[in-house]
mmCIF file of C-alpha atoms in Angstrom:
data_model
loop_
_atom_site.group_PDB
_atom_site.id
_atom_site.type_symbol
_atom_site.label_atom_id
_atom_site.label_comp_id
_atom_site.label_asym_id
_atom_site.label_seq_id
_atom_site.Cartn_x
_atom_site.Cartn_y
_atom_site.Cartn_z
ATOM 1 C CA MET A 1 0.292 0.169 0.755
ATOM 2 C CA SER A 2 1.057 3.514 -0.236
ATOM 3 C CA GLY A 3 1.574 6.211 2.238
ATOM 4 C CA SER A 4 -0.889 8.284 0.218
ATOM 5 C CA ALA A 5 -3.249 5.288 0.852
ATOM 6 C CA ALA A 6 -1.899 4.227 3.948
ATOM 7 C CA ARG A 7 -2.871 7.509 5.184
ATOM 8 C CA ALA A 8 -5.984 7.911 3.884
ATOM 9 C CA VAL A 9 -6.622 4.651 6.158
ATOM 10 C CA THR A 10 -5.911 6.737 8.996
ATOM 11 C CA SER A 11 -7.866 10.073 7.954
ATOM 12 C CA SER A 12 -11.457 7.719 8.037
ATOM 13 C CA GLY A 13 -11.206 6.417 10.903
ATOM 14 C CA HIS A 14 -9.995 3.233 11.200
ATOM 15 C CA SER A 15 -6.137 1.835 11.678
ATOM 16 C CA GLY A 16 -4.267 3.688 11.527
ATOM 17 C CA ALA A 17 -1.440 0.543 10.521
ATOM 18 C CA ALA A 18 -1.003 0.199 6.880
ATOM 19 C CA ARG A 19 -3.141 -2.076 5.495
ATOM 20 C CA ILE A 20 -3.770 -4.646 1.336
ATOM 21 C CA GLY A 21 -5.970 -4.191 -0.226
ATOM 22 C CA LEU A 22 -9.502 -1.677 0.341
ATOM 23 C CA GLY A 23 -9.305 -1.791 4.251
ATOM 24 C CA TRP A 24 -12.049 -3.188 6.059
ATOM 25 C CA ASN A 25 -15.898 -1.009 5.660
ATOM 26 C CA ARG A 26 -17.513 -0.914 8.745
ATOM 27 C CA GLY A 27 -20.509 -0.010 9.281
ATOM 28 C CA THR A 28 -23.200 0.982 6.386
ATOM 29 C CA PRO A 29 -22.234 2.622 3.240
ATOM 30 C CA PRO A 30 -22.093 6.194 3.161
ATOM 31 C CA ALA A 31 -25.271 7.527 1.834
ATOM 32 C CA ALA A 32 -24.232 8.425 -1.747
ATOM 33 C CA LEU A 33 -22.775 4.823 -1.755
ATOM 34 C CA ARG A 34 -25.856 3.214 -0.654
ATOM 35 C CA ASP A 35 -28.101 2.915 -4.212
ATOM 36 C CA VAL A 36 -24.169 1.170 -5.225
ATOM 37 C CA LEU A 37 -23.643 -1.085 -3.315
ATOM 38 C CA THR A 38 -26.494 -4.114 -2.726
ATOM 39 C CA ASP A 39 -23.465 -6.426 -2.049
ATOM 40 C CA ARG A 40 -23.793 -7.455 1.559
ATOM 41 C CA LEU A 41 -20.233 -8.087 1.964
ATOM 42 C CA ALA A 42 -19.189 -5.409 0.990
ATOM 43 C CA THR A 43 -19.730 -3.420 5.399
ATOM 44 C CA THR A 44 -18.424 -7.021 6.614
ATOM 45 C CA ASP A 45 -16.561 -9.556 6.645
ATOM 46 C CA HIS A 46 -19.330 -12.298 6.826
ATOM 47 C CA PHE A 47 -23.163 -12.553 6.027
ATOM 48 C CA PHE A 48 -25.468 -16.201 7.654
ATOM 49 C CA GLU A 49 -28.189 -17.672 5.156
ATOM 50 C CA PRO A 50 -30.456 -19.473 6.224
ATOM 51 C CA MET A 51 -32.143 -22.097 3.114
ATOM 52 C CA ALA A 52 -35.634 -21.650 5.976
ATOM 53 C CA ALA A 53 -35.194 -18.598 8.835
ATOM 54 C CA GLY A 54 -35.327 -20.766 11.812
ATOM 55 C CA VAL A 55 -34.638 -24.025 10.473
ATOM 56 C CA ARG A 56 -31.295 -25.548 10.902
ATOM 57 C CA GLY A 57 -30.058 -26.651 7.051
ATOM 58 C CA ASP A 58 -28.367 -30.399 6.533
ATOM 59 C CA VAL A 59 -25.524 -29.099 6.147
ATOM 60 C CA LEU A 60 -23.631 -26.147 6.032
ATOM 61 C CA LEU A 61 -21.579 -24.291 3.479
ATOM 62 C CA VAL A 62 -18.735 -21.833 4.508
ATOM 63 C CA ALA A 63 -18.456 -19.842 1.747
ATOM 64 C CA PHE A 64 -14.523 -17.846 1.742
ATOM 65 C CA ALA A 65 -14.768 -15.438 -0.872
ATOM 66 C CA ALA A 66 -11.671 -14.882 -3.731
ATOM 67 C CA GLN A 67 -9.329 -11.127 -3.158
ATOM 68 C CA GLY A 68 -11.747 -8.556 -3.060
ATOM 69 C CA PRO A 69 -14.207 -7.297 -1.132
ATOM 70 C CA GLY A 70 -17.604 -8.769 -1.551
ATOM 71 C CA MET A 71 -17.030 -11.134 -4.936
ATOM 72 C CA GLN A 72 -18.630 -14.470 -3.966
ATOM 73 C CA GLN A 73 -19.165 -16.539 -6.841
ATOM 74 C CA TRP A 74 -20.871 -18.930 -4.014
ATOM 75 C CA ALA A 75 -23.973 -17.754 -3.557
ATOM 76 C CA ALA A 76 -25.432 -19.957 -7.277
ATOM 77 C CA PRO A 77 -24.212 -22.994 -6.715
ATOM 78 C CA CYS A 78 -25.429 -22.918 -3.254
ATOM 79 C CA ALA A 79 -28.762 -21.627 -4.662
ATOM 80 C CA ALA A 80 -28.029 -24.399 -6.930
ATOM 81 C CA ALA A 81 -27.903 -26.969 -5.173
ATOM 82 C CA ARG A 82 -31.088 -25.397 -2.767
ATOM 83 C CA ALA A 83 -33.013 -25.600 -6.125
ATOM 84 C CA ALA A 84 -32.397 -30.452 -5.966
ATOM 85 C CA GLY A 85 -33.343 -30.176 -2.324
ATOM 86 C CA VAL A 86 -30.441 -30.684 -0.800
ATOM 87 C CA ALA A 87 -31.490 -28.753 2.818
ATOM 88 C CA VAL A 88 -27.768 -25.650 2.431
ATOM 89 C CA ASP A 89 -27.354 -23.355 4.928
ATOM 90 C CA ALA A 90 -24.747 -21.074 3.722
ATOM 91 C CA LEU A 91 -21.796 -18.854 5.601
ATOM 92 C CA TYR A 92 -19.896 -16.510 3.499
ATOM 93 C CA LEU A 93 -16.901 -15.094 3.815
ATOM 94 C CA ALA A 94 -14.725 -11.644 3.375
ATOM 95 C CA ASP A 95 -11.655 -11.036 3.643
ATOM 96 C CA PRO A 96 -11.954 -6.914 3.494
ATOM 97 C CA SER A 97 -8.020 -6.277 3.365
ATOM 98 C CA ASN A 98 -7.413 -8.716 1.290
ATOM 99 C CA SER A 99 -4.868 -11.040 3.571
ATOM 100 C CA TYR A 100 -5.176 -14.533 2.692
ATOM 101 C CA TYR A 101 -7.523 -14.416 5.870
ATOM 102 C CA LEU A 102 -4.132 -12.972 7.815
ATOM 103 C CA GLN A 103 -4.942 -10.091 9.105
ATOM 104 C CA ASP A 104 -7.704 -8.982 12.194
ATOM 105 C CA PRO A 105 -9.925 -5.538 11.946
ATOM 106 C CA ALA A 106 -7.685 -4.560 14.286
ATOM 107 C CA GLY A 107 -4.510 -4.065 11.480
ATOM 108 C CA GLY A 108 -2.971 -6.672 13.603
ATOM 109 C CA TRP A 109 -2.104 -9.974 12.048
ATOM 110 C CA GLY A 110 -4.827 -12.943 14.749
ATOM 111 C CA GLY A 111 -6.060 -13.482 10.707
ATOM 112 C CA VAL A 112 -6.585 -17.073 11.915
ATOM 113 C CA ARG A 113 -7.844 -17.196 15.276
ATOM 114 C CA TYR A 114 -9.966 -13.935 14.206
ATOM 115 C CA PHE A 115 -11.926 -15.739 11.694
ATOM 116 C CA GLU A 116 -11.436 -19.591 13.240
ATOM 117 C CA ARG A 117 -13.299 -17.275 16.445
ATOM 118 C CA LEU A 118 -16.212 -16.598 13.957
ATOM 119 C CA ILE A 119 -16.793 -19.768 12.403
ATOM 120 C CA ARG A 120 -16.952 -22.093 15.117
ATOM 121 C CA ALA A 121 -19.410 -18.977 16.530
ATOM 122 C CA HIS A 122 -21.564 -20.507 13.145
ATOM 123 C CA THR A 123 -20.215 -23.972 13.037
ATOM 124 C CA ALA A 124 -21.512 -25.403 16.330
ATOM 125 C CA GLY A 125 -24.730 -27.329 15.668
ATOM 126 C CA TYR A 126 -24.301 -28.614 12.295
ATOM 127 C CA ALA A 127 -23.199 -32.337 12.287
ATOM 128 C CA ARG A 128 -22.142 -32.059 8.078
ATOM 129 C CA VAL A 129 -19.600 -28.201 7.331
ATOM 130 C CA LEU A 130 -18.402 -27.593 4.082
ATOM 131 C CA LEU A 131 -16.099 -25.890 3.952
ATOM 132 C CA VAL A 132 -14.916 -23.500 -0.378
ATOM 133 C CA GLY A 133 -13.304 -20.809 -1.323
ATOM 134 C CA SER A 134 -11.416 -20.043 -4.314
ATOM 135 C CA SER A 135 -7.415 -18.202 -5.296
ATOM 136 C CA MET A 136 -7.650 -16.245 -1.772
ATOM 137 C CA GLY A 137 -10.026 -17.764 -0.487
ATOM 138 C CA GLY A 138 -8.501 -21.621 -1.988
ATOM 139 C CA THR A 139 -6.298 -21.260 0.296
ATOM 140 C CA ALA A 140 -8.538 -19.971 3.939
ATOM 141 C CA ALA A 141 -10.944 -23.670 3.046
ATOM 142 C CA LEU A 142 -7.334 -24.961 3.435
ATOM 143 C CA LEU A 143 -6.722 -22.668 6.503
ATOM 144 C CA HIS A 144 -9.418 -23.280 8.478
ATOM 145 C CA ALA A 145 -9.792 -27.053 7.103
ATOM 146 C CA HIS A 146 -10.452 -28.197 10.906
ATOM 147 C CA LEU A 147 -13.061 -27.043 11.139
ATOM 148 C CA GLY A 148 -15.083 -28.673 8.348
ATOM 149 C CA HIS A 149 -15.553 -32.372 7.252
ATOM 150 C CA ARG A 150 -15.454 -31.469 3.893
ATOM 151 C CA ALA A 151 -12.973 -28.594 2.090
ATOM 152 C CA VAL A 152 -12.429 -27.901 -1.803
ATOM 153 C CA SER A 153 -9.842 -25.413 -1.669
ATOM 154 C CA PHE A 154 -9.488 -23.728 -5.879
ATOM 155 C CA GLY A 155 -5.557 -22.898 -6.773
ATOM 156 C CA PRO A 156 -4.904 -21.828 -3.107
ATOM 157 C CA ARG A 157 -1.686 -19.842 -2.169
ATOM 158 C CA VAL A 158 0.049 -22.296 0.250
ATOM 159 C CA ASP A 159 3.259 -20.787 0.357
ATOM 160 C CA LEU A 160 3.152 -16.991 0.636
ATOM 161 C CA ASP A 161 7.186 -16.795 0.082
ATOM 162 C CA LEU A 162 6.734 -18.165 -4.031
ATOM 163 C CA THR A 163 3.684 -15.202 -4.557
ATOM 164 C CA HIS A 164 2.064 -12.482 -1.610
ATOM 165 C CA GLY A 165 5.802 -12.656 0.500
ATOM 166 C CA ALA A 166 6.546 -9.048 0.190
ATOM 167 C CA HIS A 167 3.006 -7.598 1.499
ATOM 168 C CA VAL A 168 3.241 -9.479 4.254
ATOM 169 C CA PRO A 169 5.224 -9.970 7.024
ATOM 170 C CA ALA A 170 7.651 -12.721 7.309
ATOM 171 C CA GLU A 171 5.726 -14.217 10.705
ATOM 172 C CA PRO A 172 2.674 -15.185 9.307
ATOM 173 C CA ARG A 173 3.432 -15.994 6.156
ATOM 174 C CA ARG A 174 5.981 -18.500 7.216
ATOM 175 C CA ALA A 175 2.144 -19.206 9.694
ATOM 176 C CA CYS A 176 0.203 -19.929 6.921
ATOM 177 C CA THR A 177 1.960 -22.809 5.552
ATOM 178 C CA ALA A 178 2.317 -24.467 8.397
ATOM 179 C CA ARG A 179 -1.179 -23.786 9.522
ATOM 180 C CA VAL A 180 -2.205 -25.514 6.105
ATOM 181 C CA ARG A 181 -0.575 -28.663 6.955
ATOM 182 C CA HIS A 182 -1.779 -28.509 10.472
ATOM 183 C CA ALA A 183 -5.405 -28.165 9.757
ATOM 184 C CA LEU A 184 -5.129 -30.391 6.941
ATOM 185 C CA ALA A 185 -3.564 -33.538 9.911
ATOM 186 C CA VAL A 186 -5.967 -32.599 12.404
ATOM 187 C CA MET A 187 -8.935 -32.909 9.778
ATOM 188 C CA HIS A 188 -8.075 -36.120 8.744
ATOM 189 C CA ALA A 189 -7.528 -38.116 11.280
ATOM 190 C CA ARG A 190 -11.400 -36.673 12.713
ATOM 191 C CA GLY A 191 -11.941 -38.540 10.186
ATOM 192 C CA GLY A 192 -12.427 -34.972 7.300
ATOM 193 C CA ARG A 193 -11.835 -35.098 3.468
ATOM 194 C CA ALA A 194 -10.071 -32.113 1.349
ATOM 195 C CA ALA A 195 -9.537 -31.683 -2.181
ATOM 196 C CA VAL A 196 -7.638 -28.659 -4.877
ATOM 197 C CA HIS A 197 -8.319 -28.175 -7.814
ATOM 198 C CA VAL A 198 -5.993 -26.883 -10.137
ATOM 199 C CA GLY A 199 -5.777 -25.715 -14.125
ATOM 200 C CA ALA A 200 -3.488 -28.062 -15.249
ATOM 201 C CA GLY A 201 -1.009 -25.539 -17.346
ATOM 202 C CA ASN A 202 -1.069 -23.110 -14.782
ATOM 203 C CA ALA A 203 2.652 -23.736 -13.798
ATOM 204 C CA VAL A 204 2.058 -21.494 -10.494
ATOM 205 C CA ASP A 205 -0.577 -23.574 -9.499
ATOM 206 C CA MET A 206 1.065 -26.475 -9.725
ATOM 207 C CA MET A 207 3.971 -25.804 -8.120
ATOM 208 C CA GLN A 208 1.732 -24.006 -4.902
ATOM 209 C CA ALA A 209 -0.732 -27.429 -5.208
ATOM 210 C CA ARG A 210 1.566 -30.218 -5.114
ATOM 211 C CA LEU A 211 2.923 -28.060 -2.215
ATOM 212 C CA VAL A 212 0.316 -29.934 -0.353
ATOM 213 C CA ALA A 213 -0.226 -33.079 -2.365
ATOM 214 C CA HIS A 214 0.438 -35.240 -0.244
ATOM 215 C CA ALA A 215 -1.416 -34.251 2.319
ATOM 216 C CA PRO A 216 -3.128 -37.094 3.895
ATOM 217 C CA GLY A 217 -6.883 -37.266 3.315
ATOM 218 C CA LEU A 218 -6.452 -34.858 0.901
ATOM 219 C CA ALA A 219 -6.989 -35.257 -3.181
ATOM 220 C CA LEU A 220 -5.687 -33.831 -6.159
ATOM 221 C CA HIS A 221 -7.854 -32.704 -8.884
ATOM 222 C CA GLU A 222 -6.046 -31.272 -12.776
ATOM 223 C CA HIS A 223 -8.046 -29.661 -14.838
ATOM 224 C CA ASP A 224 -6.963 -28.899 -18.165
ATOM 225 C CA THR A 225 -7.030 -25.483 -18.546
ATOM 226 C CA PHE A 226 -4.461 -22.505 -17.658
ATOM 227 C CA HIS A 227 -7.167 -20.098 -15.843
ATOM 228 C CA HIS A 228 -6.087 -19.709 -11.867
ATOM 229 C CA ASN A 229 -9.780 -19.122 -11.805
ATOM 230 C CA VAL A 230 -10.742 -22.899 -11.981
ATOM 231 C CA PRO A 231 -14.273 -21.900 -10.532
ATOM 232 C CA MET A 232 -14.694 -19.950 -13.532
ATOM 233 C CA PHE A 233 -14.088 -22.886 -16.323
ATOM 234 C CA LEU A 234 -15.820 -25.121 -14.576
ATOM 235 C CA GLU A 235 -18.829 -22.918 -14.021
ATOM 236 C CA ARG A 236 -18.418 -22.088 -17.906
ATOM 237 C CA GLU A 237 -18.014 -25.975 -19.194
ATOM 238 C CA GLY A 238 -21.042 -26.754 -16.903
ATOM 239 C CA LEU A 239 -18.963 -28.278 -14.111
ATOM 240 C CA LEU A 240 -18.921 -26.044 -11.056
ATOM 241 C CA VAL A 241 -22.410 -26.804 -9.756
ATOM 242 C CA PRO A 242 -22.137 -30.518 -9.837
ATOM 243 C CA LEU A 243 -18.772 -30.844 -8.452
ATOM 244 C CA LEU A 244 -20.491 -29.057 -5.669
ATOM 245 C CA LYS A 245 -23.439 -32.082 -5.174
ATOM 246 C CA ARG A 246 -20.946 -34.724 -5.716
ATOM 247 C CA GLU A 247 -19.364 -33.150 -2.515
ATOM 248 C CA LEU A 248 -22.563 -31.992 -0.029
ATOM 249 C CA LEU A 249 -24.258 -36.367 -1.435
ATOM 250 C CA ALA A 250 -20.772 -37.521 -0.279
ATOM 251 C CA LEU A 251 -21.320 -35.754 2.966
ATOM 252 C CA LEU A 252 -25.457 -36.788 3.855
ATOM 253 C CA GLN A 253 -24.746 -39.924 2.479
ATOM 254 C CA GLY A 254 -21.484 -40.129 5.052
#
């Protein structure tokens, strides 16, 4: 972040620490943007959407947004699963700091603990939890894999030294890789399973995926594309919704 951007964040009343991305948005949009910002996740880091008010669904889908506040690519697939008769509640998560879910609202690097508490508060009481995310959201799905029964990650960044290291301090950068491996190990020990989907033609994504390819209980799926945005590729091929349905069915039958 440039010095001018950091000063702008400070003057807006947010944390004085330099932020990644656009910074955390609090409260309701200003009047000038009230009719422009239509995405709920433009002003918060999470939104819980039950399938039916007052009724707990059979599965909780924990969906992590990719980079950029409010970019939600999982609402439509979730709606399609519901239309097919699967009772799915959804917890949509976003990282307004664009920091791979490593920063917290106070500007520190306690994002892993912050989002874990948030997720645990919503997963309590669910017998089946599916975590899903792409790119930065895919990283988060692996960081918190131990909080679910299945985790599906598309094009995750596991080693931030190789991708985002210039913007993340050394300690949380190293902690990210260690946390992913720990979360996958805990998930496997509890009987959970994880899947990583990656474009076979994307050398960077393949390199990242190989870092966890041999993790116990993890399946690596390579797709015939060079795109980093694997969900977009699968959606265009008519494969994304069927994939999500298969994951949900596996949970229900398990």
